């Protein structure tokens, strides 16, 4: 501020200064459009390779922390394109960073590539398993990784030609669907020197992500009692399952007395073996969500008391182990506006009549209104005060570096997510269109931010303002993540 006042005093007048700034910014905008067009051309040039990469990852369909072939495919491609790749970071063999360039700004792009168990599906418009019991890309992360890498590559090429300054990094972030690989990477500090970070997610709409995501705490509840013959000497037994039933009853009674933003769900992992043995052990896997991490933590305090009460009634012991969780996403509206203007600049995702028909067949098959695909760029809307159901480890990244996100249409409107329609569309031209579109949108937004330091500073100023006084502390336990905890 001080420097600006001094400058103004030396110049003929504020009007001249303003006019000058306007010309400079218009010139910058003009130059920026040309570079954005070059970034788009670069994505077009690599389109076939990016699609092939995505299809390969779709075919591998590897789940959290065992995405070995998927991570290798993306890392090898980045390396072949001239990025320096560091593999196996933050204690995860399938996490990597691909970097190019030097100095500031340092821009990160996040990519995911983990699949979901049991969702194997062919790339067709009817429900048909590709391999019985195998995983499938029911969240479109095959597209997520390839599109983000495509954006990073376009920026790398502009840097290589001397048209952009700075460093571009692609982050291969595993296990979004399970342990949240990004949280471990955040704790390792791999994002801390970034100026800005960009990401996206497959969706049924195309838009700037202004609504964010919920915070979540992931924990295990265990009850330990003692066995006895259920008919012969039941008085010698103390049932862990009785405690578990009291616990779930308490949790479900609490549902009525929580804020509407709260979501609670659980799975019973162990609940006795045979009826004639009083069960000595019971285990539940629980998730608590709220629009803010503080809300979720408060809820955990209440749940601990329910577990203690249940254990007391059943005369057994209880134990709660927090094993992970995400912070809510900190939305950066200044950055989202830059993202939005680039979506408008690109226009809708251009789906063909054949693709619309494919989508309608899926909608008919799933009992949904056959409206087809909505590739239009959604109008800018004010962010919702509380995000709708869902959480992501992008949330944790967003508290350590300004993080921008968007969604692109990869599936028909209204059909179920984490389900076969997403797998089907992600393995054919509908998903491919969204992949190419997103690579262009992310690259164009990066060009804007790198070309206009003021725009980047505004994004960073909003981040600083919103994180003032906040101490980020991840929910994850000590040590590296483990693939299977149950
Ligand atoms: Zn996802």
Coordinates of C-alpha atoms and ligand atoms in Angstrom, one line a residue:
X1 CA 0.0 0.0 0.0
X2 CA 2.8 2.4 1.0
X3 CA 4.6 1.9 -2.3
X4 CA 1.5 2.5 -4.4
X5 CA 0.9 5.9 -2.7
X6 CA 4.4 7.0 -3.5
X7 CA 4.1 6.1 -7.1
X8 CA 0.8 7.9 -7.5
X9 CA 2.3 11.1 -6.1
X10 CA 5.0 11.1 -8.9
X11 CA 2.5 10.6 -11.7
X12 CA 0.5 13.4 -13.3
X13 CA -2.8 12.2 -12.0
X14 CA -4.9 9.3 -10.9
X15 CA -6.9 9.4 -14.2
X16 CA -3.7 9.0 -16.3
X17 CA -2.6 6.2 -14.0
X18 CA -5.9 4.4 -14.3
X19 CA -5.9 4.8 -18.1
X20 CA -2.4 3.4 -18.2
X21 CA -3.3 0.5 -16.0
X22 CA -6.3 -0.2 -18.2
X23 CA -4.1 -0.3 -21.4
X24 CA -1.6 -2.6 -19.6
X25 CA -4.3 -5.0 -18.5
X26 CA -5.9 -5.0 -21.9
X27 CA -2.6 -5.8 -23.5
X28 CA -2.0 -8.5 -20.9
X29 CA -5.5 -9.9 -21.6
X30 CA -4.8 -9.9 -25.3
X31 CA -1.5 -11.7 -24.9
X32 CA -3.2 -14.0 -22.4
X33 CA -5.9 -15.0 -24.9
X34 CA -3.2 -15.9 -27.5
X35 CA -1.4 -18.1 -25.0
X36 CA -4.6 -19.7 -23.9
X37 CA -5.3 -20.6 -27.5
X38 CA -1.9 -22.1 -27.7
X39 CA -2.6 -24.1 -24.5
X40 CA -5.8 -25.3 -26.1
X41 CA -3.9 -26.3 -29.2
X42 CA -1.4 -28.2 -27.1
X43 CA -4.2 -30.2 -25.5
X44 CA -5.6 -30.9 -29.0
X45 CA -2.2 -32.1 -30.1
X46 CA -1.9 -34.6 -27.2
X47 CA -5.6 -35.5 -27.2
X48 CA -5.2 -39.1 -28.6
X49 CA -2.4 -39.9 -26.1
X50 CA -4.4 -38.4 -23.1
X51 CA -7.5 -40.5 -24.1
X52 CA -5.4 -43.6 -24.5
X53 CA -3.9 -42.9 -21.0
X54 CA -7.3 -42.5 -19.5
X55 CA -8.6 -45.7 -21.2
X56 CA -5.7 -47.6 -19.9
X57 CA -6.3 -46.5 -16.3
X58 CA -10.0 -47.3 -16.8
X59 CA -9.0 -50.8 -17.8
X60 CA -6.6 -51.2 -14.9
X61 CA -9.3 -50.1 -12.5
X62 CA -7.1 -50.3 -9.4
X63 CA -8.4 -49.4 -6.0
X64 CA -6.8 -47.2 -3.3
X65 CA -3.1 -47.6 -2.6
X66 CA -2.7 -50.4 -5.1
X67 CA -2.9 -48.2 -8.2
X68 CA 0.5 -49.3 -9.3
X69 CA 0.0 -49.7 -13.0
X70 CA -2.2 -46.5 -13.1
X71 CA 0.3 -44.4 -11.3
X72 CA 3.1 -45.8 -13.5
X73 CA 1.2 -45.1 -16.7
X74 CA 0.7 -41.4 -15.8
X75 CA 4.2 -40.9 -14.3
X76 CA 5.9 -42.6 -17.3
X77 CA 3.9 -40.4 -19.7
X78 CA 4.9 -37.2 -17.8
X79 CA 8.5 -38.3 -17.8
X80 CA 8.4 -39.0 -21.5
X81 CA 7.1 -35.5 -22.0
X82 CA 10.0 -33.9 -20.2
X83 CA 8.8 -33.6 -16.6
X84 CA 11.1 -34.6 -13.8
X85 CA 9.2 -37.3 -11.8
X86 CA 9.7 -38.2 -8.2
X87 CA 7.9 -41.5 -7.4
X88 CA 6.7 -43.0 -4.1
X89 CA 6.3 -39.9 -2.0
X90 CA 4.7 -39.4 1.5
X91 CA 5.0 -43.1 2.3
X92 CA 2.9 -44.2 -0.7
X93 CA 4.4 -46.1 -3.6
X94 CA 1.6 -44.8 -5.9
X95 CA 2.0 -41.1 -5.1
X96 CA 4.3 -39.0 -7.3
X97 CA 5.1 -35.5 -8.4
X98 CA 6.0 -34.5 -11.9
X99 CA 7.7 -31.1 -12.2
X100 CA 8.8 -28.8 -15.0
X101 CA 10.3 -25.3 -15.1
X102 CA 11.9 -23.1 -12.4
X103 CA 11.1 -20.3 -10.1
X104 CA 7.8 -18.7 -9.3
X105 CA 5.0 -18.9 -9.7
X106 CA 4.7 -22.5 -8.8
X107 CA 1.4 -24.0 -9.9
X108 CA 0.1 -27.4 -8.9
X109 CA -2.5 -29.6 -10.7
X110 CA -4.0 -32.5 -8.8
X111 CA -4.7 -35.9 -10.4
X112 CA -6.5 -39.0 -9.1
X113 CA -6.6 -42.5 -10.5
X114 CA -8.1 -44.9 -7.9
X115 CA -11.2 -47.0 -8.8
X116 CA -14.0 -48.4 -6.6
X117 CA -14.4 -52.0 -5.5
X118 CA -17.1 -54.2 -7.2
X119 CA -18.1 -51.7 -9.9
X120 CA -16.8 -53.5 -13.0
X121 CA -18.8 -52.5 -16.0
X122 CA -18.4 -52.4 -19.8
X123 CA -18.3 -49.1 -21.7
X124 CA -21.9 -49.7 -23.0
X125 CA -25.3 -48.2 -22.3
X126 CA -26.7 -51.3 -20.5
X127 CA -25.6 -52.7 -17.2
X128 CA -23.1 -55.4 -18.1
X129 CA -20.2 -56.5 -15.9
X130 CA -16.7 -56.6 -17.6
X131 CA -15.2 -58.9 -15.0
X132 CA -17.3 -60.3 -12.1
X133 CA -16.4 -58.8 -8.7
X134 CA -13.6 -56.6 -10.2
X135 CA -13.4 -52.8 -9.4
X136 CA -14.5 -50.1 -11.8
X137 CA -14.0 -46.4 -12.3
X138 CA -17.4 -45.4 -10.7
X139 CA -16.1 -41.9 -9.9
X140 CA -14.3 -41.2 -13.2
X141 CA -10.9 -40.8 -11.6
X142 CA -9.3 -42.3 -14.8
X143 CA -10.5 -39.1 -16.5
X144 CA -9.4 -37.0 -13.5
X145 CA -5.8 -38.0 -13.7
X146 CA -5.4 -37.8 -17.5
X147 CA -7.2 -34.4 -17.9
X148 CA -5.1 -32.8 -15.1
X149 CA -1.9 -34.1 -16.6
X150 CA -3.0 -32.8 -20.0
X151 CA -3.4 -29.4 -18.5
X152 CA 0.0 -29.5 -16.8
X153 CA 1.5 -30.7 -20.1
X154 CA 0.0 -27.8 -22.1
X155 CA 1.5 -25.3 -19.5
X156 CA 4.9 -27.2 -19.6
X157 CA 5.0 -26.7 -23.4
X158 CA 4.3 -22.9 -23.1
X159 CA 7.1 -22.8 -20.5
X160 CA 9.5 -24.7 -22.8
X161 CA 8.9 -22.2 -25.6
X162 CA 9.6 -19.4 -23.2
X163 CA 6.0 -18.1 -23.3
X164 CA 5.3 -18.6 -19.6
X165 CA 7.5 -18.3 -16.6
X166 CA 7.5 -20.4 -13.5
X167 CA 7.1 -24.0 -12.4
X168 CA 4.3 -26.4 -13.2
X169 CA 3.8 -29.5 -11.1
X170 CA 1.4 -32.5 -11.6
X171 CA 0.6 -34.3 -8.4
X172 CA -0.3 -38.0 -8.7
X173 CA -2.5 -38.3 -5.6
X174 CA -3.6 -41.9 -4.8
X175 CA -6.4 -43.4 -2.7
X176 CA -8.9 -40.5 -2.8
X177 CA -11.7 -43.0 -2.2
X178 CA -10.2 -44.6 0.9
X179 CA -7.5 -43.2 3.1
X180 CA -7.2 -39.8 1.3
X181 CA -3.7 -39.9 -0.1
X182 CA -3.6 -36.1 -0.4
X183 CA -3.8 -35.7 3.4
X184 CA -0.6 -37.7 3.8
X185 CA 1.0 -35.6 1.1
X186 CA -0.1 -32.4 2.8
X187 CA 1.4 -33.6 6.1
X188 CA 4.7 -34.4 4.2
X189 CA 4.7 -30.7 3.0
X190 CA 4.7 -31.4 -0.7
X191 CA 2.2 -28.6 -1.4
X192 CA 3.5 -25.9 0.9
X193 CA 5.5 -23.9 -1.6
X194 CA 2.8 -23.7 -4.2
X195 CA 1.3 -20.4 -5.2
X196 CA -1.9 -21.9 -6.4
X197 CA -3.3 -25.4 -7.0
X198 CA -6.0 -26.5 -9.4
X199 CA -8.1 -29.6 -9.7
X200 CA -11.5 -30.8 -11.0
X201 CA -14.0 -33.6 -10.6
X202 CA -16.2 -35.6 -13.0
X203 CA -19.9 -34.7 -12.6
X204 CA -23.2 -34.5 -14.3
X205 CA -22.8 -30.7 -14.8
X206 CA -20.1 -28.4 -16.0
X207 CA -19.3 -25.5 -13.6
X208 CA -16.9 -23.7 -11.3
X209 CA -16.9 -25.4 -7.9
X210 CA -18.2 -22.7 -5.6
X211 CA -20.0 -25.0 -3.1
X212 CA -17.1 -26.9 -1.6
X213 CA -17.4 -30.2 0.2
X214 CA -18.1 -31.5 3.7
X215 CA -15.7 -32.3 6.5
X216 CA -15.6 -36.0 7.6
X217 CA -14.2 -38.0 10.4
X218 CA -13.6 -41.7 9.8
X219 CA -13.2 -43.9 12.9
X220 CA -13.6 -47.5 14.2
X221 CA -15.6 -48.4 17.3
X222 CA -14.7 -51.6 19.1
X223 CA -16.4 -53.4 22.0
X224 CA -14.7 -56.2 24.0
X225 CA -16.6 -58.5 26.4
X226 CA -16.2 -62.1 27.3
X227 CA -17.5 -65.4 25.9
X228 CA -19.6 -68.1 27.5
X229 CA -22.0 -70.7 26.4
X230 CA -25.1 -68.8 25.3
X231 CA -27.5 -71.3 26.9
X232 CA -25.3 -73.2 29.4
X233 CA -23.8 -70.4 31.4
X234 CA -24.8 -67.0 29.8
X235 CA -24.3 -65.3 33.2
X236 CA -20.6 -65.8 32.7
X237 CA -20.7 -63.9 29.4
X238 CA -20.7 -60.2 28.6
X239 CA -21.8 -59.5 25.0
X240 CA -19.9 -57.0 22.9
X241 CA -22.7 -57.3 20.3
X242 CA -25.2 -56.1 23.0
X243 CA -23.0 -53.0 23.5
X244 CA -22.9 -52.5 19.7
X245 CA -26.6 -52.6 19.5
X246 CA -27.0 -50.1 22.3
X247 CA -24.4 -47.9 20.6
X248 CA -26.2 -47.9 17.2
X249 CA -29.5 -47.3 19.0
X250 CA -27.9 -44.3 20.8
X251 CA -26.3 -43.0 17.5
X252 CA -29.6 -43.3 15.7
X253 CA -31.5 -41.5 18.5
X254 CA -29.0 -38.7 18.3
X255 CA -29.8 -38.2 14.6
X256 CA -32.9 -36.2 15.6
X257 CA -30.8 -33.8 17.6
X258 CA -28.1 -32.8 15.2
X259 CA -27.9 -29.9 12.6
X260 CA -29.4 -30.6 9.2
X261 CA -25.8 -30.4 7.8
X262 CA -24.8 -33.6 9.6
X263 CA -24.5 -37.0 7.9
X264 CA -23.7 -40.2 9.9
X265 CA -23.3 -43.7 8.5
X266 CA -21.7 -46.9 9.7
X267 CA -21.0 -50.5 8.7
X268 CA -20.8 -53.4 11.1
X269 CA -17.5 -55.2 10.5
X270 CA -17.7 -57.8 13.3
X271 CA -20.7 -58.9 15.3
X272 CA -20.2 -62.4 16.6
X273 CA -19.7 -65.7 14.9
X274 CA -22.2 -68.3 16.1
X275 CA -25.4 -67.9 18.2
X276 CA -24.3 -70.3 20.9
X277 CA -21.2 -68.3 21.9
X278 CA -21.7 -65.0 23.7
X279 CA -19.8 -62.6 21.4
X280 CA -16.7 -61.2 23.0
X281 CA -15.9 -58.8 20.2
X282 CA -17.8 -56.3 18.0
X283 CA -16.5 -53.7 15.5
X284 CA -18.1 -50.9 13.6
X285 CA -16.7 -48.5 11.0
X286 CA -18.3 -45.0 11.3
X287 CA -18.2 -41.8 9.3
X288 CA -19.4 -38.5 10.7
X289 CA -19.8 -35.5 8.3
X290 CA -20.7 -31.9 8.8
X291 CA -20.2 -28.8 6.7
X292 CA -17.2 -27.8 9.0
X293 CA -14.5 -29.8 10.6
X294 CA -15.3 -28.2 14.0
X295 CA -18.9 -29.5 13.7
X296 CA -17.7 -33.0 12.9
X297 CA -15.2 -32.9 15.9
X298 CA -18.0 -31.8 18.2
X299 CA -20.1 -34.7 17.0
X300 CA -17.3 -37.1 17.7
X301 CA -17.3 -36.0 21.3
X302 CA -21.0 -36.9 21.6
X303 CA -20.4 -40.2 19.9
X304 CA -17.6 -41.1 22.3
X305 CA -20.1 -40.7 25.2
X306 CA -22.6 -42.9 23.5
X307 CA -20.0 -45.6 23.1
X308 CA -19.0 -45.3 26.8
X309 CA -22.6 -45.4 27.8
X310 CA -23.3 -48.5 25.7
X311 CA -20.2 -50.2 27.1
X312 CA -21.3 -49.4 30.6
X313 CA -24.8 -50.9 30.1
X314 CA -23.4 -54.1 28.5
X315 CA -20.6 -54.3 31.1
X316 CA -17.9 -54.4 28.4
X317 CA -15.1 -52.2 27.2
X318 CA -15.3 -49.7 24.4
X319 CA -12.6 -48.2 22.2
X320 CA -12.7 -45.5 19.5
X321 CA -9.9 -45.1 17.0
X322 CA -9.9 -42.2 14.6
X323 CA -8.2 -43.4 11.4
X324 CA -8.7 -40.5 9.0
X325 CA -11.0 -37.8 7.7
X326 CA -11.0 -34.7 5.5
X327 CA -11.4 -31.1 6.2
X328 CA -14.1 -29.2 4.3
X329 CA -13.0 -27.6 1.1
X330 CA -12.0 -23.9 1.5
X331 CA -13.6 -22.3 -1.6
X332 CA -11.6 -19.5 -3.2
X333 CA -14.2 -17.3 -4.9
X334 CA -11.6 -15.1 -6.7
X335 CA -10.1 -18.2 -8.2
X336 CA -13.4 -19.7 -9.0
X337 CA -14.3 -16.6 -11.0
X338 CA -11.2 -17.1 -13.1
X339 CA -12.2 -20.7 -13.6
X340 CA -15.7 -19.7 -14.5
X341 CA -14.6 -17.1 -17.1
X342 CA -12.6 -19.8 -18.8
X343 CA -15.5 -22.2 -18.9
X344 CA -17.5 -19.4 -20.5
X345 CA -14.6 -18.8 -22.9
X346 CA -14.6 -22.5 -23.9
X347 CA -18.4 -22.8 -24.1
X348 CA -20.3 -26.0 -23.5
X349 CA -18.9 -29.6 -23.6
X350 CA -19.8 -30.5 -27.2
X351 CA -21.7 -33.8 -27.1
X352 CA -23.0 -35.4 -30.3
X353 CA -26.5 -36.7 -30.9
X354 CA -25.1 -40.2 -30.6
X355 CA -23.6 -39.5 -27.2
X356 CA -26.9 -37.9 -26.1
X357 CA -28.7 -41.1 -27.2
X358 CA -26.2 -43.3 -25.3
X359 CA -26.9 -41.2 -22.2
X360 CA -30.7 -41.5 -22.6
X361 CA -30.4 -45.2 -22.9
X362 CA -28.6 -45.3 -19.6
X363 CA -31.3 -43.0 -18.1
X364 CA -34.1 -45.3 -19.3
X365 CA -32.2 -48.3 -17.9
X366 CA -31.9 -46.6 -14.5
X367 CA -35.4 -45.2 -14.4
X368 CA -34.4 -41.6 -14.7
X369 CA -36.0 -38.9 -16.9
X370 CA -34.2 -39.4 -20.3
X371 CA -32.9 -35.8 -20.6
X372 CA -29.5 -36.8 -21.9
X373 CA -26.3 -35.0 -21.0
X374 CA -26.0 -31.4 -19.8
X375 CA -22.8 -30.1 -21.2
X376 CA -23.8 -26.4 -20.8
X377 CA -21.7 -24.2 -18.5
X378 CA -23.8 -23.6 -15.5
X379 CA -24.4 -19.9 -14.6
X380 CA -22.4 -18.4 -11.7
X381 CA -24.3 -18.9 -8.5
X382 CA -23.6 -17.6 -5.0
X383 CA -21.9 -20.3 -2.9
X384 CA -24.2 -22.3 -0.6
X385 CA -23.5 -21.7 3.1
X386 CA -23.4 -25.5 3.7
X387 CA -22.1 -27.9 1.0
X388 CA -24.2 -30.9 0.1
X389 CA -23.3 -34.5 1.0
X390 CA -19.8 -35.6 0.1
X391 CA -16.2 -35.1 1.1
X392 CA -12.8 -35.2 -0.6
X393 CA -9.2 -35.0 0.4
X394 CA -8.9 -31.9 -1.8
X395 CA -10.4 -30.3 1.3
X396 CA -7.1 -30.7 3.2
X397 CA -5.0 -29.3 0.3
X398 CA -7.3 -26.2 0.2
X399 CA -6.3 -25.2 3.7
X400 CA -2.6 -25.1 2.9
X401 CA -2.6 -23.6 -0.6
X402 CA -5.3 -21.6 -2.5
X403 CA -7.1 -24.4 -4.4
X404 CA -9.4 -23.9 -7.4
X405 CA -11.7 -26.6 -8.7
X406 CA -14.3 -27.2 -11.4
X407 CA -16.6 -29.9 -12.5
X408 CA -17.2 -31.2 -16.0
X409 CA -20.0 -33.4 -17.4
X410 CA -18.9 -37.0 -17.7
X411 CA -22.3 -38.7 -17.1
X412 CA -26.0 -38.4 -17.8
X413 CA -28.1 -36.1 -15.6
X414 CA -29.8 -37.8 -12.6
X415 CA -28.3 -41.3 -12.9
X416 CA -26.6 -42.7 -9.8
X417 CA -23.0 -41.9 -9.0
X418 CA -20.4 -44.4 -7.8
X419 CA -22.4 -46.7 -10.0
X420 CA -22.2 -48.4 -13.5
X421 CA -23.3 -45.4 -15.6
X422 CA -20.2 -43.4 -14.5
X423 CA -18.0 -46.4 -15.3
X424 CA -19.6 -46.8 -18.7
X425 CA -19.4 -43.2 -19.7
X426 CA -15.9 -42.8 -18.4
X427 CA -14.6 -45.5 -20.8
X428 CA -16.1 -44.0 -24.0
X429 CA -16.4 -40.7 -25.9
X430 CA -18.6 -38.9 -23.4
X431 CA -15.8 -39.2 -20.8
X432 CA -13.1 -38.4 -23.4
X433 CA -14.9 -35.2 -24.4
X434 CA -15.0 -34.1 -20.7
X435 CA -11.3 -35.0 -20.3
X436 CA -10.2 -32.9 -23.3
X437 CA -12.5 -30.0 -22.3
X438 CA -11.2 -30.0 -18.7
X439 CA -7.5 -30.1 -19.7
X440 CA -8.2 -27.0 -21.8
X441 CA -10.2 -25.2 -19.0
X442 CA -7.6 -25.9 -16.4
X443 CA -4.7 -24.9 -18.7
X444 CA -6.4 -21.6 -19.7
X445 CA -7.1 -20.7 -16.1
X446 CA -3.4 -21.3 -15.2
X447 CA -2.3 -19.1 -18.2
X448 CA -4.5 -16.3 -16.8
X449 CA -3.1 -16.6 -13.3
X450 CA 0.6 -16.9 -14.4
X451 CA 0.2 -14.0 -17.0
X452 CA -1.5 -11.7 -14.5
X453 CA 0.4 -11.5 -11.2
X454 CA -2.4 -9.3 -9.8
X455 CA -5.0 -12.0 -10.4
X456 CA -2.8 -14.5 -8.6
X457 CA -2.2 -12.1 -5.8
X458 CA -5.9 -11.6 -5.4
X459 CA -6.5 -15.3 -5.1
X460 CA -3.7 -15.5 -2.5
X461 CA -5.1 -12.5 -0.6
X462 CA -8.5 -14.2 -0.3
X463 CA -6.8 -17.4 0.9
X464 CA -4.8 -15.5 3.6
X465 CA -8.0 -13.7 4.7
X466 CA -10.0 -16.9 5.0
X467 CA -7.3 -18.9 6.8
X468 CA -6.4 -16.1 9.3
X469 CA -6.1 -17.7 12.7
X470 CA -6.8 -21.2 11.5
X471 CA -4.4 -23.9 12.5
X472 CA -4.6 -26.8 10.1
X473 CA -4.3 -30.2 11.7
X474 CA -5.1 -33.4 9.7
X475 CA -7.4 -36.1 11.2
X476 CA -5.0 -38.9 10.1
X477 CA -3.0 -41.0 12.6
X478 CA 0.8 -41.2 12.7
X479 CA 2.7 -43.2 10.0
X480 CA 2.0 -44.0 6.4
X481 CA -1.5 -45.1 5.2
X482 CA -2.3 -48.8 5.1
X483 CA -4.2 -50.3 2.2
X484 CA -6.6 -52.5 4.2
X485 CA -7.5 -51.6 7.7
X486 CA -10.4 -53.9 8.2
Ligands
LIG1 ZN1 -14.3 -39.0 -7.0

